[in-house]
PDB file of C-alpha atoms in Angstrom:
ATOM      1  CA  UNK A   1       8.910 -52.838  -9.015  1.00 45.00           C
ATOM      2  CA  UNK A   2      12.081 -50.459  -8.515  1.00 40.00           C
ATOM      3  CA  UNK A   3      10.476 -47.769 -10.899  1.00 41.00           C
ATOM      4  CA  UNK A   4       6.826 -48.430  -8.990  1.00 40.00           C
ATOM      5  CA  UNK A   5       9.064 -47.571  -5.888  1.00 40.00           C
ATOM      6  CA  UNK A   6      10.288 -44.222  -7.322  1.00 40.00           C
ATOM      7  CA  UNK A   7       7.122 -42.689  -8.646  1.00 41.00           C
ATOM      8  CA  UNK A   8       5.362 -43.093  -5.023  1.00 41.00           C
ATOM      9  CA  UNK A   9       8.001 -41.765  -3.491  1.00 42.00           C
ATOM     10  CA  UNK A  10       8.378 -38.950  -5.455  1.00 41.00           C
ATOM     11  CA  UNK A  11       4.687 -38.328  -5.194  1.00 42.00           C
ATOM     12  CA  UNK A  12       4.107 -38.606  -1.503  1.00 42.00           C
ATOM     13  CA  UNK A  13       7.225 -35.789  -1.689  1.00 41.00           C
ATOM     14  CA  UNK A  14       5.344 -33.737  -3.662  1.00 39.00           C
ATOM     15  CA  UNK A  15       2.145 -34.229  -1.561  1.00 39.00           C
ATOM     16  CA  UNK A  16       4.244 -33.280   1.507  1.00 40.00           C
ATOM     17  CA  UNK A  17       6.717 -30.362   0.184  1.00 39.00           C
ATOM     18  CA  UNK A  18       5.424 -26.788   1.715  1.00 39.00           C
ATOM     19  CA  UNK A  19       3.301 -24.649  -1.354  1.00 42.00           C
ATOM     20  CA  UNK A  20       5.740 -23.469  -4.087  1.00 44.00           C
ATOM     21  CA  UNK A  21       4.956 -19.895  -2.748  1.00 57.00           C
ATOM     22  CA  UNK A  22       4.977 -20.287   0.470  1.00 76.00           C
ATOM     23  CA  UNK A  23       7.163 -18.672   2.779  1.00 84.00           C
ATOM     24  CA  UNK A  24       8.864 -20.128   6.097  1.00 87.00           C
ATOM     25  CA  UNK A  25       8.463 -17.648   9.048  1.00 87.00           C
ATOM     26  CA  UNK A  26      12.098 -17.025  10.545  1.00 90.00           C
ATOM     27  CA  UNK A  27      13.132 -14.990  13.228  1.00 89.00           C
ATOM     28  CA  UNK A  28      12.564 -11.324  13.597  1.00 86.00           C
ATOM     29  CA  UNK A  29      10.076 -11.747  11.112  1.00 88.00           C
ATOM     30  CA  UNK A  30       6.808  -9.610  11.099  1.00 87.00           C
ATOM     31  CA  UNK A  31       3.887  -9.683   8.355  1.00 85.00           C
ATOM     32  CA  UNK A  32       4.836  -6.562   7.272  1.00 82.00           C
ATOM     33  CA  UNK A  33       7.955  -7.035   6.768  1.00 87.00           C
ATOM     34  CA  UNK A  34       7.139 -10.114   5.011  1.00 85.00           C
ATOM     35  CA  UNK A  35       4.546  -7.982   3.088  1.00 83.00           C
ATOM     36  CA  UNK A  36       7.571  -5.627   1.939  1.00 85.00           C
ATOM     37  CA  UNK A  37       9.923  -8.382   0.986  1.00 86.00           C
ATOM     38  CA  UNK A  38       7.744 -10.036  -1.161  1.00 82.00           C
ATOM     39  CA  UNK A  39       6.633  -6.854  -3.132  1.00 82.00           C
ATOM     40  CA  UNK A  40       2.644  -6.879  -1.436  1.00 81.00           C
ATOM     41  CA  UNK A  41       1.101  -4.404   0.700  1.00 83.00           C
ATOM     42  CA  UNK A  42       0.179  -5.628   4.086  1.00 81.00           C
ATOM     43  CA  UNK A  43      -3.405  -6.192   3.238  1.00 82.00           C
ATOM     44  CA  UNK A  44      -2.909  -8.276   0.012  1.00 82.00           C
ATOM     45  CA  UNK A  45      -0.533 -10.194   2.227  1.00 81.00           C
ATOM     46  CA  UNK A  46      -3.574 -10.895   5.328  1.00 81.00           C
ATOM     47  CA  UNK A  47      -6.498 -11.444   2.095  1.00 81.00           C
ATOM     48  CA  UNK A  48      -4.034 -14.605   0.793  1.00 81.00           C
ATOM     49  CA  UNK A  49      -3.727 -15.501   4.649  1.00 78.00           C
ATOM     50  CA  UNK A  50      -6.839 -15.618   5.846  1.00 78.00           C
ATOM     51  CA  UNK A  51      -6.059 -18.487   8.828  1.00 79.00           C
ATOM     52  CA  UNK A  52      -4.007 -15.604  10.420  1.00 80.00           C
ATOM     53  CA  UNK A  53      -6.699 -13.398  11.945  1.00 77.00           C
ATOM     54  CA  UNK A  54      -4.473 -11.835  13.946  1.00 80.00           C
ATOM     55  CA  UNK A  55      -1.350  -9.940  11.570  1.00 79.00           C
ATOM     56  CA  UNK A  56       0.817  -9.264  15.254  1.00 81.00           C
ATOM     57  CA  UNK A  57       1.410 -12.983  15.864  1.00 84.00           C
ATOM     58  CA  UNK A  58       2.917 -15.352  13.913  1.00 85.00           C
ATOM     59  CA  UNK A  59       5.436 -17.897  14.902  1.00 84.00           C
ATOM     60  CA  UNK A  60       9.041 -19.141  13.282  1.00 86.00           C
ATOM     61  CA  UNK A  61       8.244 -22.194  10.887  1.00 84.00           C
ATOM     62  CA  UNK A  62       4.633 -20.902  10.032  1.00 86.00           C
ATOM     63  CA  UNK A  63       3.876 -21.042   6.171  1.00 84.00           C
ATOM     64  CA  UNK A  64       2.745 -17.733   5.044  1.00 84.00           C
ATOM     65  CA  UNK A  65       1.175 -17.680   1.392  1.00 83.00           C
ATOM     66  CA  UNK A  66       3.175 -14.829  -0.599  1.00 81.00           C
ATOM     67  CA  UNK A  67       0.958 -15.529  -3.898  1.00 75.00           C
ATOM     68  CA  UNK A  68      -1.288 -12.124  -4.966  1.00 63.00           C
ATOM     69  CA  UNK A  69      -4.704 -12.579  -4.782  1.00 49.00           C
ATOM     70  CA  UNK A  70      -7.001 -13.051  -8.426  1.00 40.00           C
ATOM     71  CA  UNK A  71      -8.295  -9.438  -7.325  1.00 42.00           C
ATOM     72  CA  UNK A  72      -4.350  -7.652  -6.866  1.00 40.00           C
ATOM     73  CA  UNK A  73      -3.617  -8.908 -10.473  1.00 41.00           C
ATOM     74  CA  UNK A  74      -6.484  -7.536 -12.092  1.00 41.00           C
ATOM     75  CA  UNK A  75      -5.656  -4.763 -14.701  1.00 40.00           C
ATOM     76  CA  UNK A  76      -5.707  -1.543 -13.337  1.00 40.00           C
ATOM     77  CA  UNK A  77      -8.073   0.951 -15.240  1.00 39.00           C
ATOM     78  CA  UNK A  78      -5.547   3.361 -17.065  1.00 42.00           C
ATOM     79  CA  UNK A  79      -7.981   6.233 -17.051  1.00 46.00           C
ATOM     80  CA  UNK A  80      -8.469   7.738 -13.032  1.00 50.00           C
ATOM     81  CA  UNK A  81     -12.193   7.583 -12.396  1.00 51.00           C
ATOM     82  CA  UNK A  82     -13.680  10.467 -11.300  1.00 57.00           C
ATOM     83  CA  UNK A  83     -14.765  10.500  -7.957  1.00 68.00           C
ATOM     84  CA  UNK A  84     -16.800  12.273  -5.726  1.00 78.00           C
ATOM     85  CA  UNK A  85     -16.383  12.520  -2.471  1.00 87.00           C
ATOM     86  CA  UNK A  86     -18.476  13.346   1.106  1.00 90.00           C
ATOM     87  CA  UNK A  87     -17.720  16.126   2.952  1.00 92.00           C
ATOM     88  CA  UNK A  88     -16.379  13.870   5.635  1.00 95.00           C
ATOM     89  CA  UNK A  89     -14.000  12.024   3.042  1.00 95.00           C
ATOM     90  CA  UNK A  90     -12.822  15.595   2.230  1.00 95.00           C
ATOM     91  CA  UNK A  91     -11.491  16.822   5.540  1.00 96.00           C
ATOM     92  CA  UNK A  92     -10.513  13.420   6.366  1.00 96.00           C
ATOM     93  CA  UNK A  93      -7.902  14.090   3.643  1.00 97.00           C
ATOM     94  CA  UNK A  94      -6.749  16.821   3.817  1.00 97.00           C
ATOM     95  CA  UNK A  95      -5.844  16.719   7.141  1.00 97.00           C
ATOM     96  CA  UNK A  96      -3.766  14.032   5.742  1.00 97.00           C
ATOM     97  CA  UNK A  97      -2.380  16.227   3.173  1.00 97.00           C
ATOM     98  CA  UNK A  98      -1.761  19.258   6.022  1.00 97.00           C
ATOM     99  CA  UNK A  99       0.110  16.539   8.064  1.00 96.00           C
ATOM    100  CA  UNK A 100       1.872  15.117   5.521  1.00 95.00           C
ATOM    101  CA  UNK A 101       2.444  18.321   3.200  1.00 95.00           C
ATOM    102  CA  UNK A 102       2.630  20.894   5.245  1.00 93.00           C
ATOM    103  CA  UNK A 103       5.239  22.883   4.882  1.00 93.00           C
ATOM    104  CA  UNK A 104       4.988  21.587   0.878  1.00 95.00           C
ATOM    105  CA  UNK A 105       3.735  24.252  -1.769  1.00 95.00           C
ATOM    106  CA  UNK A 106       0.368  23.687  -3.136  1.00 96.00           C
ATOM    107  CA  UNK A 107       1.501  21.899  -6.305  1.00 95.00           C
ATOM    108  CA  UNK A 108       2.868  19.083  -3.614  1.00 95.00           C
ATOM    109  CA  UNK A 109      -0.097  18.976  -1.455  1.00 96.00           C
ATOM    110  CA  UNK A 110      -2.248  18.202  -4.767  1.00 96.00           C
ATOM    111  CA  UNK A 111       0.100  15.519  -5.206  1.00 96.00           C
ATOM    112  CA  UNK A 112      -0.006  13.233  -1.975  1.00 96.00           C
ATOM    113  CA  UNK A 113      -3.617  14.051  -2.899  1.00 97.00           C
ATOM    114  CA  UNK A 114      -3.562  12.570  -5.732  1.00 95.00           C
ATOM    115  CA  UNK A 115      -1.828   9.300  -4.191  1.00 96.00           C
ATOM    116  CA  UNK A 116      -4.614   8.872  -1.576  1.00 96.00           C
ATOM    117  CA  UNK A 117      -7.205   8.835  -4.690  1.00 96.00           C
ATOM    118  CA  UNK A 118      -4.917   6.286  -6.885  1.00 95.00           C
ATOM    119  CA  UNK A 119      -4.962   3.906  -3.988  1.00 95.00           C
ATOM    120  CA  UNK A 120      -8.506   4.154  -3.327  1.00 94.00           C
ATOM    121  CA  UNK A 121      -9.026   3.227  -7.552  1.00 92.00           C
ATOM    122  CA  UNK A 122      -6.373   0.709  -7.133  1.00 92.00           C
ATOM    123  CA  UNK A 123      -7.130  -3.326  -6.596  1.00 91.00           C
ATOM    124  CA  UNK A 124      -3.594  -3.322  -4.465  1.00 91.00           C
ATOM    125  CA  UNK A 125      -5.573  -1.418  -1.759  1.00 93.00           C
ATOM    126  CA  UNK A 126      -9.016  -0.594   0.405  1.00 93.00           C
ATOM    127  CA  UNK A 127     -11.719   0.743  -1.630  1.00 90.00           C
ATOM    128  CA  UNK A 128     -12.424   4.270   0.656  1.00 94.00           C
ATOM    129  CA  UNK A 129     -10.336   6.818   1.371  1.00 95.00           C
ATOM    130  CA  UNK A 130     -11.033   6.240   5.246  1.00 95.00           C
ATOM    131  CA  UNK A 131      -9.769   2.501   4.830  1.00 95.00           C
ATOM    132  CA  UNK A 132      -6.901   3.506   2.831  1.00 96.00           C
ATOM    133  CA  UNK A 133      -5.665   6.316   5.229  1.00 96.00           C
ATOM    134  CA  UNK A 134      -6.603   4.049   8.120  1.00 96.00           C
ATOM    135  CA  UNK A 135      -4.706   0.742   6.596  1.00 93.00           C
ATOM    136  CA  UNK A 136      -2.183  -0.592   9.334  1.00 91.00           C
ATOM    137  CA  UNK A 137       1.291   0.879   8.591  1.00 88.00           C
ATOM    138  CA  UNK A 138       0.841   3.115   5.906  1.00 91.00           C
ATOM    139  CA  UNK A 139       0.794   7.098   6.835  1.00 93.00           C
ATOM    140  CA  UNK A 140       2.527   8.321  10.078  1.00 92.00           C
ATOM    141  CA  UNK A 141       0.187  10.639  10.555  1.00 95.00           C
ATOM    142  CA  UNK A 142      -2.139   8.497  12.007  1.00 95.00           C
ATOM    143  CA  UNK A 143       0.261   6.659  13.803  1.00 93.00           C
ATOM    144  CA  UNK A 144       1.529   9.856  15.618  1.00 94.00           C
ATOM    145  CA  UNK A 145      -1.389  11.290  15.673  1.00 94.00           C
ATOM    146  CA  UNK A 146      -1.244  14.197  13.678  1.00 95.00           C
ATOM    147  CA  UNK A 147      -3.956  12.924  11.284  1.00 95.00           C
ATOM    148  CA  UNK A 148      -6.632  14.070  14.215  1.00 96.00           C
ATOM    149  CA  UNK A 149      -5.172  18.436  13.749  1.00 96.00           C
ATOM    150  CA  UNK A 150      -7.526  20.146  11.803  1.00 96.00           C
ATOM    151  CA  UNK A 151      -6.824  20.861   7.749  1.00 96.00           C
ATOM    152  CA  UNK A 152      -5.190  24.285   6.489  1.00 96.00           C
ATOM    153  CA  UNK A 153      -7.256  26.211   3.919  1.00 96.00           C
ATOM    154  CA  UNK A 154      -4.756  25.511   1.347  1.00 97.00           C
ATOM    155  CA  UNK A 155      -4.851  21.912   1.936  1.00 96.00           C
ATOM    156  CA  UNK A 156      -8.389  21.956   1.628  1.00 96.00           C
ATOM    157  CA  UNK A 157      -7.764  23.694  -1.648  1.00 96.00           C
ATOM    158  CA  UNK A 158      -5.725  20.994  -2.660  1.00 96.00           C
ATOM    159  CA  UNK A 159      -7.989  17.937  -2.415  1.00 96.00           C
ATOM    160  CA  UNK A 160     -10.620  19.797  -3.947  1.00 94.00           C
ATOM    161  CA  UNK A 161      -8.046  20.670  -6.969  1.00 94.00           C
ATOM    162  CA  UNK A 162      -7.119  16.894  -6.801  1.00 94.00           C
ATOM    163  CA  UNK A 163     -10.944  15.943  -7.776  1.00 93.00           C
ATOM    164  CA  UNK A 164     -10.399  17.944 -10.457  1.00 89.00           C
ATOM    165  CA  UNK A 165      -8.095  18.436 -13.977  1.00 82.00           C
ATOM    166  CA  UNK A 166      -5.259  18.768 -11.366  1.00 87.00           C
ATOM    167  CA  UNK A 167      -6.510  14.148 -10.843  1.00 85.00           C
ATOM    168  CA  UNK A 168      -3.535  13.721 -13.608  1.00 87.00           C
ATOM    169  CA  UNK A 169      -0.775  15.373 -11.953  1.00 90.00           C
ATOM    170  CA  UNK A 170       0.634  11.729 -10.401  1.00 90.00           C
ATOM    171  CA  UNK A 171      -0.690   9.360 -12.842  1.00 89.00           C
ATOM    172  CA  UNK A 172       0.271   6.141 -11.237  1.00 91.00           C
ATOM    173  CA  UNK A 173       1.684   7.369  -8.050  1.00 93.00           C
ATOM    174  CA  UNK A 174       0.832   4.625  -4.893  1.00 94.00           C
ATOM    175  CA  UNK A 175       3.683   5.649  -2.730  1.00 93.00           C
ATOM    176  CA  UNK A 176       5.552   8.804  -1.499  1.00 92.00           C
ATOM    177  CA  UNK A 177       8.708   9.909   0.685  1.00 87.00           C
ATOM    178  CA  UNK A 178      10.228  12.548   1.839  1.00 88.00           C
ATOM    179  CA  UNK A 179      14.239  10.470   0.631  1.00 86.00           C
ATOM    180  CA  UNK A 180      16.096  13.317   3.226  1.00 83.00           C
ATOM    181  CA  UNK A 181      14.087  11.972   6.546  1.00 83.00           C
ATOM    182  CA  UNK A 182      13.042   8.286   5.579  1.00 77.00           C
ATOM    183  CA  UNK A 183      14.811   5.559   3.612  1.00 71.00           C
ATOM    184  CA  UNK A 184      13.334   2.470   1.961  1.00 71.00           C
ATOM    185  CA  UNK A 185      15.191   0.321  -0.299  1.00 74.00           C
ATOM    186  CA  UNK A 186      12.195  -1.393  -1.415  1.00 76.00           C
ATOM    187  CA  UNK A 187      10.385   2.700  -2.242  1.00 75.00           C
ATOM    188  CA  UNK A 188      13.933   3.218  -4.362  1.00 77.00           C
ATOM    189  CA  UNK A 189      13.595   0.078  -6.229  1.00 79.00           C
ATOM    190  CA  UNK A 190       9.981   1.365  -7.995  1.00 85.00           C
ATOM    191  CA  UNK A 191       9.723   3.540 -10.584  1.00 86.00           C
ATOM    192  CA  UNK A 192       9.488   7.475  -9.481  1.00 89.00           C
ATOM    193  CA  UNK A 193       6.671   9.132 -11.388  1.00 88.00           C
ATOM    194  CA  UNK A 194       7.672  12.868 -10.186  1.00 92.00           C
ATOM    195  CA  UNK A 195       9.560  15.048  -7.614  1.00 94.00           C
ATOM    196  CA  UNK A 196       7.942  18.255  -5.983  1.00 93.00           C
ATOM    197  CA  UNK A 197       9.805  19.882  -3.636  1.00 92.00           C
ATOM    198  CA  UNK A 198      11.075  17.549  -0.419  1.00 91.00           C
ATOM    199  CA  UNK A 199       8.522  14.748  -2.078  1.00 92.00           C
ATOM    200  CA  UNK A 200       9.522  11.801  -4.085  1.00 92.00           C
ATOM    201  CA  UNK A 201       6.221  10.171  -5.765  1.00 93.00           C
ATOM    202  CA  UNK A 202       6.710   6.402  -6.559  1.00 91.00           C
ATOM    203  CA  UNK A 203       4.587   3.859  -8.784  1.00 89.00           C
TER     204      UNK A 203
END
Protein backbone atom coordinates (compact mmCIF):
# COMPACT_ATOMS: atom_id res chain seq x y z
CA UNK A 1 0.00 0.00 0.00
CA UNK A 2 3.10 2.27 1.09
CA UNK A 3 4.76 1.76 -2.44
CA UNK A 4 1.00 2.34 -4.16
CA UNK A 5 1.29 5.63 -2.04
CA UNK A 6 4.66 6.67 -3.58
CA UNK A 7 4.11 6.08 -7.25
CA UNK A 8 0.82 8.44 -7.18
CA UNK A 9 2.46 10.83 -5.53
CA UNK A 10 5.26 11.01 -7.54
CA UNK A 11 3.04 11.05 -10.56
CA UNK A 12 0.56 13.72 -9.67
CA UNK A 13 4.22 15.70 -9.10
CA UNK A 14 5.14 15.09 -12.33
CA UNK A 15 1.67 15.99 -13.75
CA UNK A 16 1.94 19.29 -11.80
CA UNK A 17 5.83 20.34 -12.12
CA UNK A 18 6.10 23.49 -14.72
CA UNK A 19 7.48 22.03 -18.53
CA UNK A 20 11.16 20.93 -18.28
CA UNK A 21 11.87 24.01 -20.56
CA UNK A 22 9.97 26.32 -19.31
CA UNK A 23 11.06 29.42 -17.93
CA UNK A 24 9.64 31.42 -14.77
CA UNK A 25 9.16 35.17 -15.62
CA UNK A 26 11.09 37.25 -12.83
CA UNK A 27 11.45 40.74 -12.43
CA UNK A 28 12.86 43.13 -14.92
CA UNK A 29 12.31 40.55 -17.29
CA UNK A 30 11.32 41.34 -20.98
CA UNK A 31 10.82 38.71 -23.96
CA UNK A 32 13.69 39.85 -25.45
CA UNK A 33 15.75 39.62 -23.02
CA UNK A 34 14.48 36.28 -22.34
CA UNK A 35 14.95 35.66 -26.13
CA UNK A 36 18.81 36.59 -25.65
CA UNK A 37 19.37 34.54 -22.57
CA UNK A 38 18.18 31.54 -23.87
CA UNK A 39 20.21 31.72 -27.20
CA UNK A 40 16.68 32.46 -29.61
CA UNK A 41 15.88 35.40 -31.56
CA UNK A 42 12.83 37.21 -30.45
CA UNK A 43 10.62 35.69 -33.04
CA UNK A 44 11.52 31.97 -32.44
CA UNK A 45 10.88 32.92 -28.85
CA UNK A 46 6.87 34.51 -29.71
CA UNK A 47 6.36 31.20 -32.56
CA UNK A 48 6.96 28.65 -29.26
CA UNK A 49 4.64 31.21 -27.30
CA UNK A 50 1.90 31.63 -29.16
CA UNK A 51 -0.71 32.39 -25.94
CA UNK A 52 1.35 35.66 -25.64
CA UNK A 53 -0.03 37.79 -28.47
CA UNK A 54 1.22 40.62 -27.13
CA UNK A 55 5.55 40.33 -26.68
CA UNK A 56 5.39 43.96 -24.33
CA UNK A 57 3.45 42.31 -21.49
CA UNK A 58 4.19 39.58 -19.57
CA UNK A 59 3.95 39.21 -15.88
CA UNK A 60 6.49 37.71 -12.98
CA UNK A 61 5.59 33.88 -12.50
CA UNK A 62 4.37 33.45 -16.21
CA UNK A 63 5.83 30.21 -17.89
CA UNK A 64 7.47 31.13 -21.05
CA UNK A 65 8.40 28.05 -23.39
CA UNK A 66 12.30 28.47 -24.23
CA UNK A 67 12.21 25.12 -26.48
CA UNK A 68 13.14 25.98 -30.50
CA UNK A 69 10.55 25.36 -32.71
CA UNK A 70 10.72 21.86 -35.27
CA UNK A 71 11.23 24.70 -38.03
CA UNK A 72 14.54 26.70 -36.03
CA UNK A 73 16.25 23.21 -35.86
CA UNK A 74 15.97 22.33 -39.31
CA UNK A 75 19.38 22.04 -41.16
CA UNK A 76 20.37 25.03 -42.69
CA UNK A 77 21.16 24.67 -46.52
CA UNK A 78 25.08 25.03 -46.65
CA UNK A 79 25.03 26.40 -50.16
CA UNK A 80 23.40 30.40 -50.16
CA UNK A 81 20.54 30.27 -52.62
CA UNK A 82 20.54 32.64 -55.10
CA UNK A 83 18.08 35.14 -54.88
CA UNK A 84 16.52 37.66 -56.74
CA UNK A 85 15.21 40.44 -55.56
CA UNK A 86 12.40 43.45 -56.49
CA UNK A 87 13.42 46.68 -57.00
CA UNK A 88 11.66 47.65 -53.83
CA UNK A 89 13.60 44.85 -51.78
CA UNK A 90 16.73 46.50 -53.29
CA UNK A 91 16.51 50.04 -51.99
CA UNK A 92 14.88 48.81 -48.99
CA UNK A 93 18.40 47.44 -48.30
CA UNK A 94 20.53 49.37 -49.02
CA UNK A 95 19.32 52.07 -47.25
CA UNK A 96 19.97 49.66 -44.55
CA UNK A 97 23.42 49.14 -45.63
CA UNK A 98 23.96 53.29 -46.09
CA UNK A 99 22.64 53.56 -42.45
CA UNK A 100 24.37 50.96 -41.09
CA UNK A 101 27.70 51.12 -43.30
CA UNK A 102 28.13 54.29 -44.05
CA UNK A 103 31.11 55.57 -43.41
CA UNK A 104 32.36 51.60 -44.08
CA UNK A 105 34.37 50.91 -47.42
CA UNK A 106 32.58 49.01 -50.01
CA UNK A 107 34.03 45.60 -49.09
CA UNK A 108 31.98 46.25 -45.57
CA UNK A 109 28.84 47.46 -47.02
CA UNK A 110 28.76 44.07 -49.19
CA UNK A 111 29.09 42.47 -45.99
CA UNK A 112 26.08 43.64 -43.70
CA UNK A 113 24.64 42.87 -47.15
CA UNK A 114 25.37 39.76 -47.12
CA UNK A 115 23.93 39.28 -43.40
CA UNK A 116 20.49 40.69 -44.40
CA UNK A 117 20.42 37.83 -47.27
CA UNK A 118 21.70 34.91 -44.74
CA UNK A 119 18.86 35.77 -42.45
CA UNK A 120 16.32 35.93 -45.02
CA UNK A 121 17.71 31.96 -46.17
CA UNK A 122 17.87 31.18 -42.58
CA UNK A 123 14.91 29.09 -40.57
CA UNK A 124 16.11 31.29 -37.29
CA UNK A 125 14.41 34.27 -39.04
CA UNK A 126 11.45 35.97 -41.41
CA UNK A 127 11.48 34.77 -44.84
CA UNK A 128 11.71 38.57 -46.75
CA UNK A 129 14.08 40.96 -46.49
CA UNK A 130 11.26 43.57 -45.45
CA UNK A 131 10.29 41.20 -42.42
CA UNK A 132 13.77 40.64 -41.52
CA UNK A 133 14.83 44.38 -41.53
CA UNK A 134 11.47 45.18 -39.97
CA UNK A 135 11.73 42.28 -37.08
CA UNK A 136 11.22 44.01 -33.56
CA UNK A 137 14.69 44.81 -32.09
CA UNK A 138 17.02 43.96 -34.59
CA UNK A 139 18.64 47.06 -36.71
CA UNK A 140 18.73 50.60 -35.14
CA UNK A 141 18.19 52.02 -38.10
CA UNK A 142 14.74 51.55 -38.10
CA UNK A 143 14.38 52.22 -34.66
CA UNK A 144 15.98 55.74 -35.06
CA UNK A 145 14.81 56.22 -38.06
CA UNK A 146 17.52 56.40 -40.30
CA UNK A 147 16.32 53.35 -42.30
CA UNK A 148 13.64 55.96 -44.05
CA UNK A 149 17.20 58.41 -45.71
CA UNK A 150 17.60 57.55 -49.08
CA UNK A 151 20.59 54.87 -50.25
CA UNK A 152 24.17 56.16 -51.47
CA UNK A 153 25.21 54.97 -54.95
CA UNK A 154 27.83 52.89 -53.49
CA UNK A 155 25.52 51.20 -51.23
CA UNK A 156 23.38 50.47 -53.97
CA UNK A 157 26.46 49.00 -55.57
CA UNK A 158 26.88 46.89 -52.77
CA UNK A 159 23.61 44.94 -52.55
CA UNK A 160 23.70 44.45 -56.08
CA UNK A 161 27.45 42.96 -55.64
CA UNK A 162 25.93 40.98 -52.66
CA UNK A 163 23.43 39.08 -55.23
CA UNK A 164 26.28 38.24 -56.85
CA UNK A 165 29.92 36.09 -56.54
CA UNK A 166 30.58 38.76 -53.82
CA UNK A 167 26.99 36.24 -51.84
CA UNK A 168 30.17 34.23 -50.24
CA UNK A 169 32.00 36.92 -48.66
CA UNK A 170 30.13 36.18 -44.97
CA UNK A 171 29.28 32.65 -45.30
CA UNK A 172 27.32 32.14 -42.17
CA UNK A 173 27.23 35.59 -40.86
CA UNK A 174 23.52 36.33 -38.87
CA UNK A 175 24.81 39.06 -36.70
CA UNK A 176 27.08 42.18 -36.80
CA UNK A 177 28.60 45.03 -34.44
CA UNK A 178 30.41 47.73 -34.52
CA UNK A 179 32.56 46.12 -30.69
CA UNK A 180 33.94 50.14 -30.20
CA UNK A 181 30.15 51.67 -29.85
CA UNK A 182 27.98 48.55 -28.74
CA UNK A 183 28.71 45.63 -26.42
CA UNK A 184 26.95 42.27 -26.19
CA UNK A 185 28.20 39.48 -24.24
CA UNK A 186 25.90 37.14 -25.79
CA UNK A 187 27.35 38.66 -29.83
CA UNK A 188 31.08 37.81 -28.17
CA UNK A 189 30.15 34.42 -27.13
CA UNK A 190 29.41 33.26 -31.13
CA UNK A 191 31.78 32.48 -33.42
CA UNK A 192 33.16 35.66 -35.59
CA UNK A 193 33.22 34.73 -39.26
CA UNK A 194 35.25 38.05 -40.36
CA UNK A 195 36.31 41.66 -39.46
CA UNK A 196 36.12 44.62 -42.06
CA UNK A 197 36.98 47.72 -40.91
CA UNK A 198 34.85 49.05 -37.58
CA UNK A 199 32.54 45.70 -38.32
CA UNK A 200 32.67 42.51 -36.45
CA UNK A 201 30.51 39.73 -38.45
CA UNK A 202 29.22 36.93 -36.10
CA UNK A 203 27.63 33.34 -36.85
Amino acid sequence: MKKLITLLTLAASLLLASPAFAYEVKPGDTMSKIARDHKLTLQELADVNPQISNLNLIYIGQNINTTKSIRANEQKIEEPVNLSLSDVEIDLLARLVRAEAQTEPLEGKIAVACVVLNRVESPQFPDTIKEVIYAPGQFQPVKNGEINRPADEESIQAVKEALTDQRQLAPGALFFYNPAIATSSWLDSRATTLVIAQHVFKK
